[in-house]
Coordinates of C-alpha atoms and ligand atoms in Angstrom, one line a residue:
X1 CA 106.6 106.1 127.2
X2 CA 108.5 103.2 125.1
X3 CA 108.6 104.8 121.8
X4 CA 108.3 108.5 120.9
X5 CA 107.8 109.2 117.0
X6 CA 108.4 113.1 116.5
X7 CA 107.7 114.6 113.1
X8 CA 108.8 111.7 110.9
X9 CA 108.5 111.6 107.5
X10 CA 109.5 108.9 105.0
X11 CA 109.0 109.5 101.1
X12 CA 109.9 106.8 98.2
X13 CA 111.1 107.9 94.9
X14 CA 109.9 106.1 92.1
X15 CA 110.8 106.6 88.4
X16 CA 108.5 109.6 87.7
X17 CA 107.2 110.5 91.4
X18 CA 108.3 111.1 95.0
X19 CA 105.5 109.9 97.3
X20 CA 105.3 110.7 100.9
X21 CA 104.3 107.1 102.8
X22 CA 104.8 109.1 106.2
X23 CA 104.2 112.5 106.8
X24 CA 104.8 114.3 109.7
X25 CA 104.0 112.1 112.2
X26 CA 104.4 112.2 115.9
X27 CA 103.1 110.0 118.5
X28 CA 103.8 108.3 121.8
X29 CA 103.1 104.8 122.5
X30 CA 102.8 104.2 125.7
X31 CA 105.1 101.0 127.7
X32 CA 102.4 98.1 127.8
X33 CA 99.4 99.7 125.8
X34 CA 98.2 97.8 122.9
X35 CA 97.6 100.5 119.8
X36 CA 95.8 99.6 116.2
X37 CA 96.5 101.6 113.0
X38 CA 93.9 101.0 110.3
X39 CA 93.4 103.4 107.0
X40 CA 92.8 102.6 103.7
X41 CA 95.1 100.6 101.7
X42 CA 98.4 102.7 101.0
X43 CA 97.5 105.0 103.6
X44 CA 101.2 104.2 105.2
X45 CA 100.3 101.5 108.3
X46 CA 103.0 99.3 107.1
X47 CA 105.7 102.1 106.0
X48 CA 104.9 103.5 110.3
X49 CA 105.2 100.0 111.2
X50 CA 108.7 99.4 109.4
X51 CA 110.1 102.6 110.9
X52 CA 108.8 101.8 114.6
X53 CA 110.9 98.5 114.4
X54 CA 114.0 100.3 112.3
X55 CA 113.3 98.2 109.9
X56 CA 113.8 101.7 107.4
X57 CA 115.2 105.0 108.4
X58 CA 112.9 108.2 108.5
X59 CA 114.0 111.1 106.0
X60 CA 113.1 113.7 108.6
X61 CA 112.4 113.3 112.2
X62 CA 113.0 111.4 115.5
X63 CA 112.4 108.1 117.2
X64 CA 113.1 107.8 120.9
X65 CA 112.9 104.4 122.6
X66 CA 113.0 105.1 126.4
X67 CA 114.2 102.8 129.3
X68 CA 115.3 99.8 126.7
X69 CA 118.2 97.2 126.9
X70 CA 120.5 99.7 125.7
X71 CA 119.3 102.7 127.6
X72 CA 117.7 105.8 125.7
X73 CA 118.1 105.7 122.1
X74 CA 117.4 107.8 119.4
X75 CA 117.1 105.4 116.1
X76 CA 117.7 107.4 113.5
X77 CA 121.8 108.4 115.4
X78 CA 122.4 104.8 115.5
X79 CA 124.7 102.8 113.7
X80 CA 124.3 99.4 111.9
X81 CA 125.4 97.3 114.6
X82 CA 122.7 99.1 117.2
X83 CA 119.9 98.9 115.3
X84 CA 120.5 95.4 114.0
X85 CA 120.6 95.4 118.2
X86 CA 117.4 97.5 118.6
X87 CA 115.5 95.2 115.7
X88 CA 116.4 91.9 118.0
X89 CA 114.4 93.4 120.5
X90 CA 111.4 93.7 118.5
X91 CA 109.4 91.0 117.6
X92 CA 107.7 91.3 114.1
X93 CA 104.2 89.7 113.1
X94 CA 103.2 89.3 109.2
X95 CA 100.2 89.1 107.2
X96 CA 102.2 86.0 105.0
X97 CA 103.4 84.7 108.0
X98 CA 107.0 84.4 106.5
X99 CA 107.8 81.5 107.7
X100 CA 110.7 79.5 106.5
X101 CA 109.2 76.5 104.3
X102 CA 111.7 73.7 104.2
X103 CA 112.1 74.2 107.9
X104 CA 110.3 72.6 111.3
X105 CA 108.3 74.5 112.8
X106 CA 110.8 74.4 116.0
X107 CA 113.6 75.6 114.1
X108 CA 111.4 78.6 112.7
X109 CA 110.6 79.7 116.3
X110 CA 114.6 79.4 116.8
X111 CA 115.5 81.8 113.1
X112 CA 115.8 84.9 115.2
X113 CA 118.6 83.3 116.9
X114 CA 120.5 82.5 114.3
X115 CA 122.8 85.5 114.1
X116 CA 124.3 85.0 117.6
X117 CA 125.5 81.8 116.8
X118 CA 123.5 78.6 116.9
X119 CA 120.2 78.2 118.8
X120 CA 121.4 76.6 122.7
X121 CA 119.6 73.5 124.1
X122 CA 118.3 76.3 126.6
X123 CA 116.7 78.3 123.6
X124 CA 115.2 75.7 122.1
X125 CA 113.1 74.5 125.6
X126 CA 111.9 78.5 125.6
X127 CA 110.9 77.9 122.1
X128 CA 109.0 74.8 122.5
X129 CA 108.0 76.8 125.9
X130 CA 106.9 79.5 123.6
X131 CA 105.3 77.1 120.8
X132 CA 102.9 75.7 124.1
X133 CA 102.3 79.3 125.3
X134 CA 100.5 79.7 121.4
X135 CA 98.5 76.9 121.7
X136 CA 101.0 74.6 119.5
X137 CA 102.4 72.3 121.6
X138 CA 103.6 69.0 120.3
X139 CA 104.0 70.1 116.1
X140 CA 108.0 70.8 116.7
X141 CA 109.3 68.6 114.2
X142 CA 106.2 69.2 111.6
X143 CA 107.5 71.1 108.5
X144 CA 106.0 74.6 108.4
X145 CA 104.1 74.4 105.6
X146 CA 102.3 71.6 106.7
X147 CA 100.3 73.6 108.9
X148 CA 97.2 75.2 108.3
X149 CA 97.4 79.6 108.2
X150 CA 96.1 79.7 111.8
X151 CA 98.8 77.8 113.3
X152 CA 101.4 79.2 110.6
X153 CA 100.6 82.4 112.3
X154 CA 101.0 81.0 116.1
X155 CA 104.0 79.5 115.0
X156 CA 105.4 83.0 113.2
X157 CA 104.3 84.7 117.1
X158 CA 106.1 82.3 118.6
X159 CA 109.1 83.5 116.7
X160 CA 108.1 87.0 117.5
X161 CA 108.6 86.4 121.0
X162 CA 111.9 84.6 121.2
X163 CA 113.9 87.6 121.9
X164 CA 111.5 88.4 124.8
X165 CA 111.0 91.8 123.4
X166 CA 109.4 94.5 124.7
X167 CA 107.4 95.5 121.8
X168 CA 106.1 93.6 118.9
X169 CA 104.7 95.0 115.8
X170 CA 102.2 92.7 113.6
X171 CA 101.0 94.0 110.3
X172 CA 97.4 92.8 109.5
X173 CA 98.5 89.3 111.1
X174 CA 94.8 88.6 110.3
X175 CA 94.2 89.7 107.0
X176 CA 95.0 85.9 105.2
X177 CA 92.6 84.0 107.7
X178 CA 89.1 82.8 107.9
X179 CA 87.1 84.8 110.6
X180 CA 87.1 82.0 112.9
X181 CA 90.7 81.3 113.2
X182 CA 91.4 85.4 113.1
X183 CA 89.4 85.6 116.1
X184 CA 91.4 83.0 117.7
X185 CA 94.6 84.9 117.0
X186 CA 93.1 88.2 117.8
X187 CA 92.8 86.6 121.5
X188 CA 96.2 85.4 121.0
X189 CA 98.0 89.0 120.1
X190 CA 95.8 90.3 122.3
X191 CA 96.6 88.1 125.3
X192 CA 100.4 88.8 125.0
X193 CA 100.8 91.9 127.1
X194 CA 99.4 89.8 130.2
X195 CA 101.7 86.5 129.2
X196 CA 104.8 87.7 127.9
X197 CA 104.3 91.7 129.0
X198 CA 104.8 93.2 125.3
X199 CA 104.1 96.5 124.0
X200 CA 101.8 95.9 120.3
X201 CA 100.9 98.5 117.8
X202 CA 98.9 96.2 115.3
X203 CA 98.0 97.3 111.9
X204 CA 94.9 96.2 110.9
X205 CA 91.7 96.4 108.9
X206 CA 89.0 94.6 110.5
X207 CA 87.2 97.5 112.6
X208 CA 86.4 95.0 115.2
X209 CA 90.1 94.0 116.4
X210 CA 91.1 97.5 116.5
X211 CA 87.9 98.1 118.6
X212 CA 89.3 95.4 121.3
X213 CA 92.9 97.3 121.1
X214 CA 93.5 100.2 123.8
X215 CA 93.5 103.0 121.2
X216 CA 92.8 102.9 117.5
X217 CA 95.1 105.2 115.0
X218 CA 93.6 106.1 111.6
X219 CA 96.0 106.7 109.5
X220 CA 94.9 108.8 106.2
X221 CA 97.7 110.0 103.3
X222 CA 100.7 109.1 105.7
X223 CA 99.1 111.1 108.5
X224 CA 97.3 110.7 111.3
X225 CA 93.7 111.6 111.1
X226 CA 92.1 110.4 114.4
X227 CA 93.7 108.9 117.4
X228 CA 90.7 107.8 119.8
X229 CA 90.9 105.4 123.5
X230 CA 88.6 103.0 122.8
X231 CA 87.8 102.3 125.8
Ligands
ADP1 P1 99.6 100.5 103.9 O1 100.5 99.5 104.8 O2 98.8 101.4 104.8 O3 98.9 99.8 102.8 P2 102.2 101.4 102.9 O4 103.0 101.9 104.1 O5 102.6 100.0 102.5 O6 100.7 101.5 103.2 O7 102.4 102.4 101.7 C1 102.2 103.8 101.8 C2 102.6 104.4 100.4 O8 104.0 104.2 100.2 C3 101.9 103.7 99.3 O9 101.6 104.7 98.3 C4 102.9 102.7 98.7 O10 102.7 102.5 97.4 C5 104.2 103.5 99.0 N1 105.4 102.6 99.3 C6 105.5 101.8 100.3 N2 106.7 101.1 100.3 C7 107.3 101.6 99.1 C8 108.5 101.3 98.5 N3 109.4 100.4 99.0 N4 108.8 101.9 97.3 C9 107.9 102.8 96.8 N5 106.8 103.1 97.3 C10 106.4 102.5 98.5
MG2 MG1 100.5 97.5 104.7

């Protein structure tokens, strides 16, 4: 097992209500499998997502990460420094692609580098290594937004896999393209466990991509309503 989610609950409090995104949840996902969460809109895919990558802290509950850089962890004992650790080990894939705008598309790849000082001539041949490995070679020095959302997206992968993580989490990382370029990502994402050996839990609506994912998670009121192999 790589991550262990036991009874986690997150709520949000908002001026007149307290609404429970996560609820109870526990769940194993297991080193190397590739796992999609789909469920209606607001059903809590992105809230799970957030707290897989300790990107937010569960109100109630555990997460264990097993076997990682740092040994056994439990996320929600550790401190700022350790998860801002644990989150460098994760690489994150968005619907907007979030890439930076007035920025190359090289020196996007590089971002998650930035808080250990600046990118090494090393770290920027694995990024244009990486930037190949997406199908982008040769667009380094072209300004992000330049690009159309298909290669924004393999450029924002790229950047998910700088860190060489383990596990990387993409929420609906085809929900702003055209079918044609989705599918191309969908081979992409979908591809990484054998290239780069990650871990993905995906969130995602189109029934077809979490078909082609090991298991598919549907999420319903921040719990989990069916987990099925899908193949
Ligand atoms: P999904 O990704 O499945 O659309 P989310 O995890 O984004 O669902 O949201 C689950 C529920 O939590 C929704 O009701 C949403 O409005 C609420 N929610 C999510 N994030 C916040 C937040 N930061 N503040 C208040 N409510 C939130
Ligand atoms: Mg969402």
């Amino acid at each position: 097992m790589l991550v262990g989610v036991q009874g986690v609950t997150k709520q949000f409090t908002t001026l007149d209500t307290v609404i429970t995104a996560v609820d109870e949840v526990s769940l194993e996902i297991e080193v190397g499998s590739i796992v999609a969460l789909t469920g209606a809109s607001g059903s809590g895919k992105s809230t799970l997502l957030h707290l897989l990558g300790a990107l937010d802290i569960p109100d109630a509950g555990t997460i264990t990460v097993t076997g990682g850089p740092d040994g056994d962890q439990d996320l929600t004992k550790l401190n700022r420094k350790q998860l801002a650790a644990y989150r460098r080990g994760i690489g994150f894939v968005f619907q907007q692609f979030n890439l930076l705008p007035t920025l190359t598309v090289i020196d996007n790849v590089t971002v998650p580098l930035i808080p250990l000082g600046k990118p090494s001539a090393q770290a920027r041949d694995r990024a244009r290594q990486l930037l190949a490995d997406v199908g982008l070679p040769d667009r380094d020095h072209t300004l992000a937004t330049r690009l159309s959302g298909g290669q924004q997206q393999r450029v924002a992968i790229a950047r998910a896999l700088i860190n060489q993580p383990r596990l990387v989490l993409a929420d609906e990382p085809t929900g702003n393209l055209d079918s044609t370029t989705a599918s191309q990502i969908i081979d992409l994402l979908l591809g990484l466990r054998d290239t780069h050996g990650t871990t993905l839990v995906i969130a995602t609506h189109d029934p077809d991509f979490a078909a082609r994912c090991d298991r598919s998670i549907t999420i319903r009121d921040g719990r989990i309503h069916t987990d099925t192999p899908t193949r």
